[in-house]
Amino acid sequence: MKISQNPSEMQTKYLQLKDINGMESKEKRRQEKIETKAEDENERKKVVVDVGCGTGILSVFCAQAGAKRVYAVDASEIALQASEVVKTNKLADTIIVLHGRVEDVEIDEEVDVIISEWMGYMLLYESMLGSVITARDRWLKPGGLILPSNATLYMAPVTHPDRYSDSIDFWRNVYGIDMSAMLPLAKQCAFEEPSVETITGENVLTWPHVVKHVDCYTITVLELQSISTRFKFQSMMRAPFHGFAFWFDVEFSGLEIFSASNDAPLAIESLNNHATDGSKRKKRANPSEALVLSTAPEDPPTHWQQGPFVVWSHLTFFSPILFARVLTQSNTLIYFYDPIEVEQDQVIEGSVILSQSKENARFMNIHLEYASGGRSFVKESVMR
């Protein structure tokens, strides 16, 4: 299924999926809100660029904290609404909204801070990281700050019997009627289309594997063109294996470098009121510790959720990815929708390649190879 190219529909989806203020007010857990503070007037007068500003909420936070100037950049029509938000909050003297791509707009000065909510589902799908890199190379002054500073993408096999039962087993007996003839169609309807789901640590069969670590200060656009890794898991339990889940962490580090300097740009603080006792990473014991926003299964939900890559498989196949929005299959595939039973300590190994689509840099090609119990599988998909 392709995402509509109709501008009004695209704008609606953008607001639904990318706008921090609108999305997170509807969730039990708000994404860690980025705010700024400084110790004196000299530290407050810094220049910030907000890449992919959306409604401009992060730009407003920066301006309220005392930024000298904020450049809010967005290529979509949402920039027009951001301008209205700026005017409504009487910040037009501080925030300059630039409607255009980071690659095309002009800023005639170096900036102290780059801030961006660039992460997409599965971290890199439709992400703005390439634009952040461009902004860094064009405008960030030496020693400047990028928020977030680092990100890590993880993957792990998962089991999800409740979802399978709710979607499939229901048809075996409907009010005493044998509806099992519906099972093939039910599996197709339930698992052919991608889906974004919230899962918990109980769904995860193994320790996670790091697919990619991103250092926003050093990563290049060329590196984003293709990311590959080999994985080897060992199941910690006997369970039906339903697929792979992908999730990510982002870190806000490097703040201690600036807090010790009179030239300190804007620092940030986490309003993580919902951190569990086990989520100690989210609270800093001292300024040298990074703040962490995690979408891991064991952490409270965020609007990114987790993206299971479902493998409702039996022979040679891999079925759709459940990351962001919807995904288009690059080929006509034969899907097998039955889970694979794995034993405790059974090895699951293979490789995954994530590459930018030549059709559109925001799209992602996924090539996944997997083997376990003497059987092997291959899945290729294009996320559009």
Short mmCIF file of C-alpha atoms in Angstrom, two decimals:
data_model
loop_
_atom_site.label_atom_id
_atom_site.label_comp_id
_atom_site.label_asym_id
_atom_site.label_seq_id
_atom_site.Cartn_x
_atom_site.Cartn_y
_atom_site.Cartn_z
CA MET A 1 0.00 0.00 0.00
CA LYS A 2 1.39 3.39 -0.94
CA ILE A 3 0.99 6.53 1.06
CA SER A 4 -1.12 9.07 -0.73
CA GLN A 5 0.74 11.86 -2.46
CA ASN A 6 -2.23 14.20 -2.05
CA PRO A 7 -0.82 17.25 -0.19
CA SER A 8 -3.75 17.57 2.19
CA GLU A 9 -3.63 13.89 3.08
CA MET A 10 0.13 14.02 3.50
CA GLN A 11 -0.20 17.02 5.79
CA THR A 12 -2.80 15.19 7.85
CA LYS A 13 -0.55 12.14 8.22
CA TYR A 14 2.34 14.39 9.12
CA LEU A 15 0.31 15.96 11.89
CA GLN A 16 -0.81 12.56 13.10
CA LEU A 17 2.60 10.92 13.10
CA LYS A 18 5.28 13.59 13.41
CA ASP A 19 3.86 16.42 15.48
CA ILE A 20 5.20 16.05 18.98
CA ASN A 21 2.70 18.32 20.70
CA GLY A 22 -0.41 16.82 19.11
CA MET A 23 0.62 13.17 19.30
CA GLU A 24 2.06 13.02 22.74
CA SER A 25 -0.78 14.81 24.51
CA LYS A 26 -2.85 11.70 23.72
CA GLU A 27 -0.37 9.22 25.18
CA LYS A 28 0.10 7.97 28.75
CA ARG A 29 3.75 8.75 28.39
CA ARG A 30 4.98 11.96 26.80
CA GLN A 31 8.17 11.84 24.83
CA GLU A 32 10.94 13.49 26.79
CA LYS A 33 10.20 17.13 26.16
CA ILE A 34 13.17 19.19 25.13
CA GLU A 35 13.58 22.39 27.07
CA THR A 36 16.49 24.74 27.54
CA LYS A 37 18.06 26.66 30.36
CA ALA A 38 21.22 28.62 31.10
CA GLU A 39 22.99 30.01 34.14
CA ASP A 40 23.42 33.62 33.07
CA GLU A 41 22.55 36.05 30.33
CA ASN A 42 25.79 35.43 28.45
CA GLU A 43 25.02 31.72 28.19
CA ARG A 44 21.48 32.33 27.02
CA LYS A 45 22.28 34.28 23.90
CA LYS A 46 22.85 31.39 21.52
CA VAL A 47 21.74 30.68 17.95
CA VAL A 48 19.71 27.53 17.33
CA VAL A 49 18.45 25.76 14.21
CA ASP A 50 15.44 23.44 14.52
CA VAL A 51 15.58 20.92 11.65
CA GLY A 52 12.14 19.71 10.59
CA CYS A 53 10.43 22.08 13.01
CA GLY A 54 6.88 20.84 12.39
CA THR A 55 4.52 23.01 14.40
CA GLY A 56 7.51 24.81 15.92
CA ILE A 57 7.09 23.56 19.47
CA LEU A 58 10.81 22.92 20.02
CA SER A 59 11.67 26.30 18.55
CA VAL A 60 9.29 27.92 21.02
CA PHE A 61 10.95 26.06 23.91
CA CYS A 62 14.34 27.39 22.82
CA ALA A 63 13.07 30.94 22.46
CA GLN A 64 11.39 30.84 25.86
CA ALA A 65 14.67 29.68 27.39
CA GLY A 66 16.41 32.76 26.05
CA ALA A 67 17.94 31.78 22.72
CA LYS A 68 19.24 34.78 20.82
CA ARG A 69 17.79 33.50 17.56
CA VAL A 70 16.08 30.32 16.39
CA TYR A 71 15.85 29.22 12.76
CA ALA A 72 12.86 26.89 12.39
CA VAL A 73 13.23 24.96 9.13
CA ASP A 74 10.63 22.71 7.50
CA ALA A 75 10.06 21.77 3.88
CA SER A 76 6.38 20.93 4.26
CA GLU A 77 3.37 23.22 4.40
CA ILE A 78 3.33 22.81 8.18
CA ALA A 79 5.89 25.62 8.20
CA LEU A 80 3.03 28.01 7.48
CA GLN A 81 1.29 26.88 10.65
CA ALA A 82 4.56 27.15 12.55
CA SER A 83 4.73 30.80 11.53
CA GLU A 84 1.30 31.35 13.02
CA VAL A 85 2.33 29.61 16.24
CA VAL A 86 5.34 31.91 16.46
CA LYS A 87 3.20 35.01 15.94
CA THR A 88 0.58 33.86 18.44
CA ASN A 89 3.26 33.44 21.09
CA LYS A 90 4.80 36.84 20.24
CA LEU A 91 8.17 35.33 19.35
CA ALA A 92 8.54 36.64 15.80
CA ASP A 93 11.56 38.70 16.85
CA THR A 94 13.37 35.55 17.95
CA ILE A 95 12.13 32.71 15.75
CA ILE A 96 12.65 32.85 12.00
CA VAL A 97 10.60 30.23 10.15
CA LEU A 98 12.20 29.07 6.90
CA HIS A 99 9.88 27.19 4.55
CA GLY A 100 12.15 24.94 2.52
CA ARG A 101 14.63 22.09 2.63
CA VAL A 102 17.70 22.37 4.83
CA GLU A 103 19.71 21.76 1.69
CA ASP A 104 18.18 24.84 0.03
CA VAL A 105 17.49 27.50 2.67
CA GLU A 106 20.12 30.07 3.61
CA ILE A 107 21.31 31.01 7.10
CA ASP A 108 23.99 33.68 7.12
CA GLU A 109 25.66 32.75 10.40
CA GLU A 110 27.02 29.78 12.30
CA VAL A 111 24.78 28.20 14.91
CA ASP A 112 25.55 27.00 18.42
CA VAL A 113 22.92 24.28 18.59
CA ILE A 114 21.11 21.96 16.18
CA ILE A 115 17.94 20.49 17.57
CA SER A 116 15.66 18.06 15.77
CA GLU A 117 13.08 15.35 16.37
CA TRP A 118 14.47 13.55 13.34
CA MET A 119 13.80 9.94 14.32
CA GLY A 120 11.39 7.87 12.26
CA TYR A 121 9.93 4.48 12.99
CA MET A 122 12.75 1.94 13.08
CA LEU A 123 14.85 5.05 13.66
CA LEU A 124 15.76 5.64 10.02
CA TYR A 125 12.54 5.18 8.04
CA GLU A 126 11.56 8.57 6.63
CA SER A 127 13.92 10.09 9.16
CA MET A 128 15.35 13.60 8.98
CA LEU A 129 18.86 12.48 9.92
CA GLY A 130 20.24 13.30 6.48
CA SER A 131 18.95 16.84 6.88
CA VAL A 132 20.51 17.09 10.35
CA ILE A 133 23.84 16.04 8.87
CA THR A 134 23.48 18.68 6.17
CA ALA A 135 22.66 21.35 8.75
CA ARG A 136 25.66 20.26 10.82
CA ASP A 137 28.04 20.51 7.89
CA ARG A 138 26.63 23.84 6.71
CA TRP A 139 26.12 25.82 9.91
CA LEU A 140 27.28 24.23 13.18
CA LYS A 141 30.20 26.11 14.66
CA PRO A 142 33.18 24.13 16.03
CA GLY A 143 32.29 22.76 19.45
CA GLY A 144 28.57 23.22 18.82
CA LEU A 145 25.87 20.97 20.24
CA ILE A 146 23.55 18.53 18.43
CA LEU A 147 20.42 17.32 20.22
CA PRO A 148 19.93 14.40 20.28
CA SER A 149 23.58 13.51 19.99
CA ASN A 150 23.51 9.73 19.56
CA ALA A 151 21.08 6.99 18.61
CA THR A 152 21.13 3.20 18.59
CA LEU A 153 18.89 0.84 16.62
CA TYR A 154 18.24 -2.62 18.09
CA MET A 155 16.52 -5.80 16.93
CA ALA A 156 15.40 -9.03 18.58
CA PRO A 157 13.14 -12.02 17.88
CA VAL A 158 9.72 -11.80 19.52
CA THR A 159 6.78 -13.98 20.41
CA HIS A 160 3.27 -12.54 20.38
CA PRO A 161 0.71 -15.34 20.86
CA ASP A 162 -2.06 -13.02 22.06
CA ARG A 163 -2.00 -11.06 18.83
CA TYR A 164 -1.99 -14.23 16.77
CA SER A 165 -4.85 -15.71 18.79
CA ASP A 166 -6.97 -12.56 18.65
CA SER A 167 -6.50 -12.21 14.90
CA ILE A 168 -6.57 -15.84 13.75
CA ASP A 169 -7.82 -18.37 16.29
CA PHE A 170 -11.05 -16.42 16.67
CA TRP A 171 -12.20 -17.87 13.33
CA ARG A 172 -11.97 -21.49 14.45
CA ASN A 173 -15.20 -21.17 16.40
CA VAL A 174 -17.52 -18.19 15.99
CA TYR A 175 -20.61 -18.60 18.16
CA GLY A 176 -20.36 -22.36 17.74
CA ILE A 177 -19.92 -22.16 13.97
CA ASP A 178 -16.80 -23.62 12.38
CA MET A 179 -15.39 -20.69 10.41
CA SER A 180 -11.96 -22.23 9.83
CA ALA A 181 -12.46 -21.83 6.09
CA MET A 182 -11.82 -18.14 6.78
CA LEU A 183 -8.35 -18.78 8.21
CA PRO A 184 -6.34 -18.20 5.00
CA LEU A 185 -8.11 -14.92 4.36
CA ALA A 186 -7.92 -13.97 8.04
CA LYS A 187 -4.15 -14.47 8.05
CA GLN A 188 -3.81 -12.43 4.90
CA CYS A 189 -5.89 -9.59 6.30
CA ALA A 190 -4.18 -9.67 9.69
CA PHE A 191 -0.56 -9.97 8.66
CA GLU A 192 -0.17 -8.89 5.05
CA GLU A 193 -0.34 -5.20 5.91
CA PRO A 194 2.29 -3.62 8.15
CA SER A 195 1.33 -2.61 11.61
CA VAL A 196 2.94 -0.63 14.43
CA GLU A 197 2.37 -2.22 17.81
CA THR A 198 3.28 -1.77 21.43
CA ILE A 199 5.01 -4.83 22.86
CA THR A 200 6.55 -5.55 26.26
CA GLY A 201 9.72 -7.18 27.48
CA GLU A 202 7.78 -10.43 27.91
CA ASN A 203 7.43 -10.64 24.12
CA VAL A 204 11.18 -10.60 23.51
CA LEU A 205 12.86 -13.99 23.11
CA THR A 206 16.52 -12.95 23.35
CA TRP A 207 18.87 -10.18 24.30
CA PRO A 208 18.82 -7.49 21.59
CA HIS A 209 21.35 -7.03 18.83
CA VAL A 210 22.70 -3.59 17.89
CA VAL A 211 21.92 -2.94 14.25
CA LYS A 212 23.48 0.51 14.09
CA HIS A 213 24.91 3.13 16.42
CA VAL A 214 24.64 6.70 15.17
CA ASP A 215 26.94 9.50 16.34
CA CYS A 216 25.30 12.66 15.06
CA TYR A 217 28.61 14.54 15.20
CA THR A 218 30.47 12.20 12.87
CA ILE A 219 28.03 10.16 10.77
CA THR A 220 27.93 10.98 7.07
CA VAL A 221 25.14 10.98 4.52
CA LEU A 222 27.02 8.26 2.65
CA GLU A 223 26.78 5.94 5.68
CA LEU A 224 22.99 6.21 5.61
CA GLN A 225 22.81 4.82 2.10
CA SER A 226 23.37 1.27 3.33
CA ILE A 227 23.50 -0.21 6.82
CA SER A 228 24.16 -3.91 7.31
CA THR A 229 24.73 -6.27 10.19
CA ARG A 230 24.88 -9.97 10.93
CA PHE A 231 23.01 -11.25 13.96
CA LYS A 232 23.03 -14.41 16.04
CA PHE A 233 20.45 -14.92 18.76
CA GLN A 234 19.88 -17.74 21.22
CA SER A 235 16.31 -18.11 22.40
CA MET A 236 15.91 -17.83 26.16
CA MET A 237 12.72 -19.89 26.16
CA ARG A 238 10.59 -22.37 24.28
CA ALA A 239 7.96 -20.35 22.46
CA PRO A 240 6.36 -19.62 19.09
CA PHE A 241 8.59 -17.23 17.17
CA HIS A 242 6.39 -14.67 15.43
CA GLY A 243 8.89 -12.15 14.14
CA PHE A 244 11.54 -9.54 14.79
CA ALA A 245 11.07 -6.30 16.69
CA PHE A 246 13.14 -3.19 16.04
CA TRP A 247 13.43 -0.29 18.48
CA PHE A 248 15.82 2.53 19.29
CA ASP A 249 17.31 4.75 21.96
CA VAL A 250 18.42 8.33 21.50
CA GLU A 251 20.85 10.09 23.83
CA PHE A 252 21.29 13.73 24.73
CA SER A 253 24.95 13.81 25.73
CA GLY A 254 27.83 16.27 25.75
CA LEU A 255 26.00 18.72 27.98
CA GLU A 256 28.73 18.63 30.64
CA ILE A 257 31.19 20.08 28.14
CA PHE A 258 29.06 23.18 27.76
CA SER A 259 27.88 23.56 31.34
CA ALA A 260 31.50 24.06 32.36
CA SER A 261 32.06 26.81 29.83
CA ASN A 262 31.02 30.43 29.67
CA ASP A 263 30.23 29.77 26.03
CA ALA A 264 27.74 27.07 26.95
CA PRO A 265 24.85 26.75 24.54
CA LEU A 266 21.49 25.61 25.68
CA ALA A 267 21.29 22.63 27.99
CA ILE A 268 18.30 20.35 28.17
CA GLU A 269 16.44 18.63 30.93
CA SER A 270 14.19 15.61 30.90
CA LEU A 271 10.65 15.82 32.16
CA ASN A 272 10.44 12.07 32.47
CA ASN A 273 7.81 11.82 35.17
CA HIS A 274 6.85 8.32 34.11
CA ALA A 275 10.24 6.59 34.29
CA THR A 276 10.05 3.24 36.01
CA ASP A 277 12.43 2.29 38.80
CA GLY A 278 14.32 0.12 36.35
CA SER A 279 14.74 2.93 33.85
CA LYS A 280 17.63 4.60 35.62
CA ARG A 281 19.17 5.67 32.34
CA LYS A 282 16.49 8.29 31.98
CA LYS A 283 17.55 10.27 35.02
CA ARG A 284 20.93 11.91 35.36
CA ALA A 285 22.78 11.51 38.63
CA ASN A 286 25.15 14.24 37.43
CA PRO A 287 25.51 16.44 34.34
CA SER A 288 28.03 14.09 32.73
CA GLU A 289 25.42 11.36 32.28
CA ALA A 290 23.41 11.33 29.08
CA LEU A 291 19.67 11.70 29.02
CA VAL A 292 18.06 8.79 27.19
CA LEU A 293 14.77 8.47 25.33
CA SER A 294 14.03 4.80 24.72
CA THR A 295 11.38 2.99 22.69
CA ALA A 296 12.48 -0.42 24.03
CA PRO A 297 9.77 -2.98 24.84
CA GLU A 298 10.53 -2.81 28.57
CA ASP A 299 10.02 0.95 28.65
CA PRO A 300 6.73 2.91 28.68
CA PRO A 301 5.15 3.48 25.24
CA THR A 302 6.04 6.44 23.02
CA HIS A 303 4.42 7.59 19.82
CA TRP A 304 7.08 5.65 17.89
CA GLN A 305 6.04 2.43 19.68
CA GLN A 306 8.11 -0.57 18.58
CA GLY A 307 8.21 -1.94 15.08
CA PRO A 308 7.86 -5.72 14.94
CA PHE A 309 9.06 -7.23 11.68
CA VAL A 310 6.61 -10.10 11.61
CA VAL A 311 7.69 -13.45 10.27
CA TRP A 312 4.43 -15.37 10.20
CA SER A 313 6.37 -18.06 8.40
CA HIS A 314 6.59 -21.77 7.80
CA LEU A 315 8.88 -22.42 4.84
CA THR A 316 10.68 -19.88 2.62
CA PHE A 317 9.51 -16.41 3.30
CA PHE A 318 9.40 -13.33 5.42
CA SER A 319 6.28 -11.30 5.85
CA PRO A 320 5.73 -7.55 6.15
CA ILE A 321 7.42 -5.15 8.47
CA LEU A 322 5.38 -3.44 11.09
CA PHE A 323 7.32 -0.29 11.56
CA ALA A 324 6.04 3.01 10.37
CA ARG A 325 2.70 3.67 8.77
CA VAL A 326 2.52 1.36 5.76
CA LEU A 327 5.02 -0.44 3.60
CA THR A 328 5.04 -1.49 -0.02
CA GLN A 329 6.30 -4.94 -1.02
CA SER A 330 8.91 -4.73 -3.77
CA ASN A 331 7.91 -8.10 -5.15
CA THR A 332 4.93 -10.40 -5.21
CA LEU A 333 5.61 -12.80 -2.39
CA ILE A 334 4.06 -15.99 -1.04
CA TYR A 335 3.34 -15.54 2.63
CA PHE A 336 3.16 -18.26 5.26
CA TYR A 337 1.45 -16.99 8.35
CA ASP A 338 2.16 -19.72 10.92
CA PRO A 339 4.61 -19.11 13.77
CA ILE A 340 7.79 -21.16 14.13
CA GLU A 341 8.26 -23.10 17.35
CA VAL A 342 11.71 -22.55 18.82
CA GLU A 343 13.26 -24.40 21.73
CA GLN A 344 15.20 -22.89 24.59
CA ASP A 345 18.78 -22.15 23.48
CA GLN A 346 17.86 -22.62 19.81
CA VAL A 347 20.02 -20.43 17.58
CA ILE A 348 18.46 -17.82 15.30
CA GLU A 349 20.96 -16.20 12.95
CA GLY A 350 21.13 -14.20 9.76
CA SER A 351 21.67 -10.71 8.41
CA VAL A 352 19.77 -7.54 7.64
CA ILE A 353 20.58 -4.76 5.18
CA LEU A 354 18.82 -1.40 5.37
CA SER A 355 19.42 0.83 2.37
CA GLN A 356 18.02 4.04 1.00
CA SER A 357 15.70 3.63 -1.92
CA LYS A 358 16.95 5.14 -5.16
CA GLU A 359 13.36 6.15 -5.79
CA ASN A 360 13.24 8.37 -2.71
CA ALA A 361 15.86 8.85 0.00
CA ARG A 362 13.11 8.82 2.63
CA PHE A 363 12.12 5.28 1.62
CA MET A 364 13.95 2.23 2.92
CA ASN A 365 14.85 -1.07 1.26
CA ILE A 366 15.07 -3.99 3.67
CA HIS A 367 16.79 -7.29 2.91
CA LEU A 368 16.52 -9.83 5.71
CA GLU A 369 17.98 -13.34 5.77
CA TYR A 370 17.28 -15.70 8.63
CA ALA A 371 18.00 -19.33 9.51
CA SER A 372 17.03 -21.56 12.44
CA GLY A 373 16.45 -25.25 12.99
CA GLY A 374 17.79 -26.13 9.56
CA ARG A 375 15.37 -23.84 7.73
CA SER A 376 16.22 -20.57 6.01
CA PHE A 377 14.19 -17.58 4.98
CA VAL A 378 14.65 -14.47 2.84
CA LYS A 379 12.51 -11.32 2.86
CA GLU A 380 12.90 -8.19 0.77
CA SER A 381 10.67 -5.17 1.23
CA VAL A 382 10.48 -1.50 0.41
CA MET A 383 9.10 0.85 3.03
CA ARG A 384 7.39 3.73 1.29
#
